[in-house]
mmCIF file of C-alpha atoms and ligand atoms in Angstrom:
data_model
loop_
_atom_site.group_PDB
_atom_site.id
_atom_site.type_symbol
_atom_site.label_atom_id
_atom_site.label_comp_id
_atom_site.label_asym_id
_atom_site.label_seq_id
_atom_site.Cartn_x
_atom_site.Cartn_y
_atom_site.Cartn_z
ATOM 1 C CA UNK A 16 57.137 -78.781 -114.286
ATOM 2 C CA UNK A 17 57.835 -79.073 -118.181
ATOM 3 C CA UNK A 18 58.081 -83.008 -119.103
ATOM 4 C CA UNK A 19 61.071 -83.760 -120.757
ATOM 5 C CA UNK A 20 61.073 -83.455 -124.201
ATOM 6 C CA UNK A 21 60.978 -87.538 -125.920
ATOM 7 C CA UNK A 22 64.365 -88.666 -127.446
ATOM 8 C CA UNK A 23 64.039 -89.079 -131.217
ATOM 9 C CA UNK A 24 66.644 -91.612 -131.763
ATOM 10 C CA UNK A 25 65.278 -95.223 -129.657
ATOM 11 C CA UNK A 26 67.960 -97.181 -127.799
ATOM 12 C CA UNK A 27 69.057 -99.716 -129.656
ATOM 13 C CA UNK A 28 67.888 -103.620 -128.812
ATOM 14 C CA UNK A 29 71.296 -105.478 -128.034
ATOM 15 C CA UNK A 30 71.223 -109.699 -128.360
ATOM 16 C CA UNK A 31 74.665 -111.079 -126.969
ATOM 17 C CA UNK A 32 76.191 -114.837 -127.586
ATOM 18 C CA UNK A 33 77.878 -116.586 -125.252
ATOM 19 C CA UNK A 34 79.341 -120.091 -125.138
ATOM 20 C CA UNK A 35 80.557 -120.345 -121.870
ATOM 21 C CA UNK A 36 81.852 -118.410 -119.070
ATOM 22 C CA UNK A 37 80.827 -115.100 -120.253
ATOM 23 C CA UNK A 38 83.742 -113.024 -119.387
ATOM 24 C CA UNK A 39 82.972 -109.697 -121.170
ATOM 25 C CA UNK A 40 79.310 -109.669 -119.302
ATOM 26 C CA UNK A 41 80.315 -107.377 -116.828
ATOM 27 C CA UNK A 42 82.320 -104.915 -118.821
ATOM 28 C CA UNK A 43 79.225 -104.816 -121.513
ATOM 29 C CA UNK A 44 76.749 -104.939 -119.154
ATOM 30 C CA UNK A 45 77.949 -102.620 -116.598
ATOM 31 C CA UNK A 46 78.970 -99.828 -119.394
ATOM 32 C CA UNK A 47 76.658 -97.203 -121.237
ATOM 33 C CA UNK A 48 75.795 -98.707 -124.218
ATOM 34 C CA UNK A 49 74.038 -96.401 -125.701
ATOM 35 C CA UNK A 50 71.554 -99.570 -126.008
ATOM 36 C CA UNK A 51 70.071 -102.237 -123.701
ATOM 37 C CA UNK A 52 71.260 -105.813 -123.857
ATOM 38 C CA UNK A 53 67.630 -107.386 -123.904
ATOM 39 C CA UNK A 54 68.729 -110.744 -124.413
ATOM 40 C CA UNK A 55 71.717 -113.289 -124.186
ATOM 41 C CA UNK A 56 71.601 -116.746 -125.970
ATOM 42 C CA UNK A 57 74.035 -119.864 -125.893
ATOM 43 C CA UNK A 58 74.407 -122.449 -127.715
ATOM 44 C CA UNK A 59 75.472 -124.911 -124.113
ATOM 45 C CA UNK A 60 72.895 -125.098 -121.449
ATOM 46 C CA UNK A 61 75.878 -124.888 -119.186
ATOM 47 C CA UNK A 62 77.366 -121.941 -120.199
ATOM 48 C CA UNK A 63 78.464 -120.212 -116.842
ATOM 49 C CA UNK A 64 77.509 -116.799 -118.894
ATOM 50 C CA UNK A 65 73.922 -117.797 -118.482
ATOM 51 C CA UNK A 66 74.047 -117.626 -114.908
ATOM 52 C CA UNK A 67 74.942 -113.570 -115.280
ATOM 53 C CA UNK A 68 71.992 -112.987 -117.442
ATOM 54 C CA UNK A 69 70.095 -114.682 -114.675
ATOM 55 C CA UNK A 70 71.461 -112.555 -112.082
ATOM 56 C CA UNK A 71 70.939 -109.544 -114.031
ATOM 57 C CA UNK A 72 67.045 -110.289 -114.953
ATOM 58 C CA UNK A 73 68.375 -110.476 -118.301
ATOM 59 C CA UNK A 74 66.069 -112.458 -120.814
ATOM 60 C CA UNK A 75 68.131 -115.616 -122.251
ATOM 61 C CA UNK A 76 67.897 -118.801 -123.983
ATOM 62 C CA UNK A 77 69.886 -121.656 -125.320
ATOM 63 C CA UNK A 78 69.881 -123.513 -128.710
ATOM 64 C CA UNK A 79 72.368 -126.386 -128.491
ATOM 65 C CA UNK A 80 74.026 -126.989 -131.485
ATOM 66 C CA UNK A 81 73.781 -130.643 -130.859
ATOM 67 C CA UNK A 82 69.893 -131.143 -131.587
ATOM 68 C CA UNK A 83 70.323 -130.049 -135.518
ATOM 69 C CA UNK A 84 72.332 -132.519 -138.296
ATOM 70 C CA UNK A 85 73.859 -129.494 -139.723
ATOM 71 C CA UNK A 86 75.197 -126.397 -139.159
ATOM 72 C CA UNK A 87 72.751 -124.404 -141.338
ATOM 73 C CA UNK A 88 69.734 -125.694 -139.483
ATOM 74 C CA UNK A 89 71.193 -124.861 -135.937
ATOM 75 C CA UNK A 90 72.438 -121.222 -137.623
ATOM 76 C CA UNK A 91 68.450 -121.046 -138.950
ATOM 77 C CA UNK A 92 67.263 -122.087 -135.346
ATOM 78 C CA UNK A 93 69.496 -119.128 -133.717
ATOM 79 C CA UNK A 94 68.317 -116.488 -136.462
ATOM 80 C CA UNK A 95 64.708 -117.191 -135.552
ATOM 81 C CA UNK A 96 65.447 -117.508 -131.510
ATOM 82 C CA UNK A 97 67.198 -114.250 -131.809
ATOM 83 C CA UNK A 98 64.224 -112.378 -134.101
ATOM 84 C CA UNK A 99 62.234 -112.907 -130.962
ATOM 85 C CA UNK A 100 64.026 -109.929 -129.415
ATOM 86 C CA UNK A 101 64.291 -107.271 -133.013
ATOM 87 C CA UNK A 102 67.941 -107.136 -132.060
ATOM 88 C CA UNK A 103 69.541 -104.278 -133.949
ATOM 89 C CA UNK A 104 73.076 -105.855 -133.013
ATOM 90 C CA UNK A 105 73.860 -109.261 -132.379
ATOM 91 C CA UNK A 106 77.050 -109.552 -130.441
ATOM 92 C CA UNK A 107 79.440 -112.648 -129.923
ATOM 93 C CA UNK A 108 81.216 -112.289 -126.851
ATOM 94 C CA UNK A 109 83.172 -115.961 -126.070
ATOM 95 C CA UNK A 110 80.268 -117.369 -129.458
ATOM 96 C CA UNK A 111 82.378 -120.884 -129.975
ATOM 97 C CA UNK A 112 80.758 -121.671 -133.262
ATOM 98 C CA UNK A 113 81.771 -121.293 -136.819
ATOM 99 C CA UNK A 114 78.602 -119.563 -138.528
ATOM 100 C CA UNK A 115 77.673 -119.622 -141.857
ATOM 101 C CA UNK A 116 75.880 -117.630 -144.065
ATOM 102 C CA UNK A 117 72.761 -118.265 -143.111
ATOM 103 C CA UNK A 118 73.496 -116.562 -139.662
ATOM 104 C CA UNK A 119 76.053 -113.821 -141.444
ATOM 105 C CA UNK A 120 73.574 -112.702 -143.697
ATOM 106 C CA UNK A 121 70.601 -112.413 -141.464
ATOM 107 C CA UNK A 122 72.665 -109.811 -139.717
ATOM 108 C CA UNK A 123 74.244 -108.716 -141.858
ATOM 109 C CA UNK A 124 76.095 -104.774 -140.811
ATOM 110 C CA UNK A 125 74.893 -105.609 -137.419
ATOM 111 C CA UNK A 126 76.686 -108.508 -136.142
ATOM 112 C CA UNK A 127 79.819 -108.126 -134.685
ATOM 113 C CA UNK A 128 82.746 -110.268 -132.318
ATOM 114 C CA UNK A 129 85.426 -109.760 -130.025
ATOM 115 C CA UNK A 130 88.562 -111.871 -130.922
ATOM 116 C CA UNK A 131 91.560 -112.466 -128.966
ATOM 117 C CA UNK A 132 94.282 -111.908 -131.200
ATOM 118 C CA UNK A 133 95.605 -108.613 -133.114
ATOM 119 C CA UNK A 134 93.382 -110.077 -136.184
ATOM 120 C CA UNK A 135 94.422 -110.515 -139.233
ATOM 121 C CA UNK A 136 97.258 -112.293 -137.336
ATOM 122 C CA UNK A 137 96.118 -115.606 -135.767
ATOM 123 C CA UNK A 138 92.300 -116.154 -136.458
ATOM 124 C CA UNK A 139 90.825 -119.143 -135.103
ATOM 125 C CA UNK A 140 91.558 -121.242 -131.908
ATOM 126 C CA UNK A 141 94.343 -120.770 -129.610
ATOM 127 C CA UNK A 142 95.400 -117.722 -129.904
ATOM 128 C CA UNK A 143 97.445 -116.941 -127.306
ATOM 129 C CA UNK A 144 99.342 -119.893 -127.173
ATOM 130 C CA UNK A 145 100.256 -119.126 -130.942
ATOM 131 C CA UNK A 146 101.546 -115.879 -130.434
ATOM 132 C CA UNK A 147 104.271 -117.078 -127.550
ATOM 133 C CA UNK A 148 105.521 -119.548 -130.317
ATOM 134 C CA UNK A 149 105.867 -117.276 -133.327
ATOM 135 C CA UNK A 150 107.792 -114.656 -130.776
ATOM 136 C CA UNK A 151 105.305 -112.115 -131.619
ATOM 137 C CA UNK A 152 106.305 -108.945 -128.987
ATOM 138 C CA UNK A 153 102.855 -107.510 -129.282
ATOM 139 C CA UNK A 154 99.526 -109.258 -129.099
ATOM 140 C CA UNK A 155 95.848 -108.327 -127.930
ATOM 141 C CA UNK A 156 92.543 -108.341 -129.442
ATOM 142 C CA UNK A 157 89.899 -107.094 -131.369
ATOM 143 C CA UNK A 158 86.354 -106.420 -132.335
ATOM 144 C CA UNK A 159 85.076 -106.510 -135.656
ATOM 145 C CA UNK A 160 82.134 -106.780 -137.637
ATOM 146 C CA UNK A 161 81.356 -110.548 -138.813
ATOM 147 C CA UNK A 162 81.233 -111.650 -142.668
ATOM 148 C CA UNK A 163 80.868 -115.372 -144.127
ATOM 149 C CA UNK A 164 84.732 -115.303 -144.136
ATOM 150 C CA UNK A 165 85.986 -116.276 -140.254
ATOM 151 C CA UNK A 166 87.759 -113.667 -138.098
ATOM 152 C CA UNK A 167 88.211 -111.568 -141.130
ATOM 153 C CA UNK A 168 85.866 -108.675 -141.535
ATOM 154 C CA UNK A 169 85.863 -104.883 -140.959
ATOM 155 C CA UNK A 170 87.796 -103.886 -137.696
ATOM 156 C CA UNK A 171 86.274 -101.594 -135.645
ATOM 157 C CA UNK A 172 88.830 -101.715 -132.143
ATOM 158 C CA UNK A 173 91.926 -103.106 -131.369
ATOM 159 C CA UNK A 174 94.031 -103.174 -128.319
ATOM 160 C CA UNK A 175 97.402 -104.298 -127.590
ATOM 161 C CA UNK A 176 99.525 -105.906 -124.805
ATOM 162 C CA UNK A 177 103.127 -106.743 -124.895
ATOM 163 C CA UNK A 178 104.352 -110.086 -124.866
ATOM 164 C CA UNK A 179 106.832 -110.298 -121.882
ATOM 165 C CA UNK A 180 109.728 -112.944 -121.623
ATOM 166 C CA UNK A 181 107.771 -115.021 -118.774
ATOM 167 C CA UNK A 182 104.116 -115.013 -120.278
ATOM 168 C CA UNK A 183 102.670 -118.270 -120.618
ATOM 169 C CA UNK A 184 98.924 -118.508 -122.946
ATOM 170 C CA UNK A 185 97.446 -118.180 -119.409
ATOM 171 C CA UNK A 186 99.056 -115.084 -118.539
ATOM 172 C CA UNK A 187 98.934 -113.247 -121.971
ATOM 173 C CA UNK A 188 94.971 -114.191 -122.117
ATOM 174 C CA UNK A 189 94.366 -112.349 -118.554
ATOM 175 C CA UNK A 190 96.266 -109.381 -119.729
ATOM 176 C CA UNK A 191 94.295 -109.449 -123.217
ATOM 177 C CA UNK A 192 90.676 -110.332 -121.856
ATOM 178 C CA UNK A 193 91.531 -106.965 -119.534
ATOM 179 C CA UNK A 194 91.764 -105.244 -122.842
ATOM 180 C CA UNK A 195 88.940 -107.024 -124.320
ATOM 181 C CA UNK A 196 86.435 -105.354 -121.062
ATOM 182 C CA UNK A 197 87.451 -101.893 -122.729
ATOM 183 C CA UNK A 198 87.465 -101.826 -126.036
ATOM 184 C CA UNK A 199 84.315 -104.146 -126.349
ATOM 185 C CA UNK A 200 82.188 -102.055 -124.797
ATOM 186 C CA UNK A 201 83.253 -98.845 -126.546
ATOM 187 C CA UNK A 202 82.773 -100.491 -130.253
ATOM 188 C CA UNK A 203 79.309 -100.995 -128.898
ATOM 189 C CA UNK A 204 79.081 -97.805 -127.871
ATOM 190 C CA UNK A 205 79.944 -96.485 -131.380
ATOM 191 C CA UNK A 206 77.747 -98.750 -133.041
ATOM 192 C CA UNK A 207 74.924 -97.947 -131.215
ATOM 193 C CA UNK A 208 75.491 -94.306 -131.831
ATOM 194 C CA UNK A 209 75.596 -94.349 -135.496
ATOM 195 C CA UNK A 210 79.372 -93.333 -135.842
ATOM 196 C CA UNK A 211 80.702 -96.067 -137.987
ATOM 197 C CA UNK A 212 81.562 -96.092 -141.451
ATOM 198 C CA UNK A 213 82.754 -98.894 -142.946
ATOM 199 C CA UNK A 214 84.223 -99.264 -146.707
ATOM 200 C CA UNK A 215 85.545 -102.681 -147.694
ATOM 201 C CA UNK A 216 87.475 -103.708 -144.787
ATOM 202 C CA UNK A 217 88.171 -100.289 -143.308
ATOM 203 C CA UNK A 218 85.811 -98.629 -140.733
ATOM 204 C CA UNK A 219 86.183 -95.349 -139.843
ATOM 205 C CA UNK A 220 84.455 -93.229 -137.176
ATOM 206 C CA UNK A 221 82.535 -90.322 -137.453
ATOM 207 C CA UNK A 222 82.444 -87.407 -135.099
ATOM 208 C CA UNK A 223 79.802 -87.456 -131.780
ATOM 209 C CA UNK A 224 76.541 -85.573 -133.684
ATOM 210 C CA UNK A 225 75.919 -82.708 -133.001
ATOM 211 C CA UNK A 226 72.214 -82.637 -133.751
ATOM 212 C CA UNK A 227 70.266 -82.210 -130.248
ATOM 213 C CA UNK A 228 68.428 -85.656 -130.237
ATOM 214 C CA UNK A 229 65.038 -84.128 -128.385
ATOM 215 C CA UNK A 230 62.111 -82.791 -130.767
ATOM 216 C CA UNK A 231 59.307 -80.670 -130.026
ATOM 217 C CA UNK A 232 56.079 -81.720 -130.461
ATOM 218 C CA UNK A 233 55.525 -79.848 -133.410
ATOM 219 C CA UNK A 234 58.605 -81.157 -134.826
ATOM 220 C CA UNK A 235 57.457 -84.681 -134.620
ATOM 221 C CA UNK A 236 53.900 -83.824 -136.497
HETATM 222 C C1 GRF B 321 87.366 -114.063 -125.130
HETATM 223 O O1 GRF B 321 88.755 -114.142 -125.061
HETATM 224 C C2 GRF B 321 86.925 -113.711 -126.500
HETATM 225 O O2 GRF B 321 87.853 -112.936 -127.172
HETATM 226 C C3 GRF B 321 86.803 -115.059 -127.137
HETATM 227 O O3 GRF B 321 86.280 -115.866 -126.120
HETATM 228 C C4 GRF B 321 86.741 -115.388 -124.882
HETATM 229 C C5 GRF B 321 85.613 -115.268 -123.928
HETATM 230 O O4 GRF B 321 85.100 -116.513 -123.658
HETATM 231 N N1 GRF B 321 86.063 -114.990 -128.345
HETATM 232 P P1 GRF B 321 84.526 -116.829 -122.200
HETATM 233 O O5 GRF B 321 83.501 -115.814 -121.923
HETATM 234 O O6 GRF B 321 85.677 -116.712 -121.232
HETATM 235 O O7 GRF B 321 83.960 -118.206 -122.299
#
């Protein structure tokens, strides 16, 4: 029997940050990747999340934000817990903490978050409850890649719901979290496989390869 010829291109190491109860988990962890999540960190012991990873046999750790005076030396603490694992994408799925650039930069191009709004409307806190008062008629969410500037860099996926008469903030974040478990996964996905571009603010997404990604022997010499 011929062995099977050995992938050039490695999967890709995927860290994840949670804050609590870790509701895009299962939709990132239960999807093709095209990477492996080898790690998921929160910043609160009790994060809910944590008890997935556990589940899962998932490596995970916490740094609480509470044993460092400032943010920069918690951001510094999280850089160097993360490093542990040479992610080649650091995730924030439900991350409650403003970063700064000490975190941005360290990932810089390979950090990226799910939001729940249709950003650039309503970045920040409460999203949902936001939309019902400005009478918005479409809402839903989005993941982008992370700069120093909050909720505001490249977009990579969006999906939207429609605000109905009776939605309450409750309602409208079930309908957008079911959003959230499909397009987070896929940005991932194209990540992981090389196919985004991004200029300025605008990403764009190049076509599947197709270069075989299997190499002889002599090849690889
Ligand atoms: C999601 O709505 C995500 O968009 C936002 O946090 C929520 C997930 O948090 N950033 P959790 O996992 O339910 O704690």
């Amino acid at each position: 029997m011929t062995a099977p010829y050995p992938r050039l291109a490695a999967r890709k190491r995927i860290a994840v940050l949670i804050s609590g109860r870790g509701s895009n988990l299962p939709s990132l962890l239960g999807n093709d990747l095209g990477g492996d999540v080898v790690v998921i960190g929160s910043n609160k012991a009790d994060a809910k999340g944590l008890d997935i990873a556990r589940d899962a046999g998932i490596a995970h750790f916490v740094v609480s934000h509470k044993d460092f005076e400032t943010r920069e030396a918690f951001d510094a603490a999280l850089v160097a817990a993360l490093n542990e694992y040479r992610p080649d994408l650091v995730v924030l799925a439900g991350f409650m903490r403003i970063t700064t650039p000490v975190f941005t930069q360290a990932f810089a191009a390979r950090l990226i978050n799910i939001h729940p709004s249709l950003l650039p409307s309503f970045p920040g806190l409460h999203t949902h409850a936001r939309a019902l008062q400005e009478g918005v008629k479409l809402h839903g969410c989005t993941v982008h890649f992370v700069t120093p500037e909050l909720d505001r860099g490249p977009i990579i996926a969006q999906a939207a719901v429609q605000v109905e008469d009776d939605d309450t903030a409750d309602t409208l974040a079930a309908k957008v979290l079911r959003q959230e478990q499909q397009i987070f996964p896929y940005a991932v996905r194209l990540f992981c496989d090389g196919r985004l571009r991004v200029d300025g603010l605008r990403v764009t997404t190049l076509p599947k390869s197709t270069t075989p990604v299997i190499a002889t022997a002599a090849a690889r010499v």
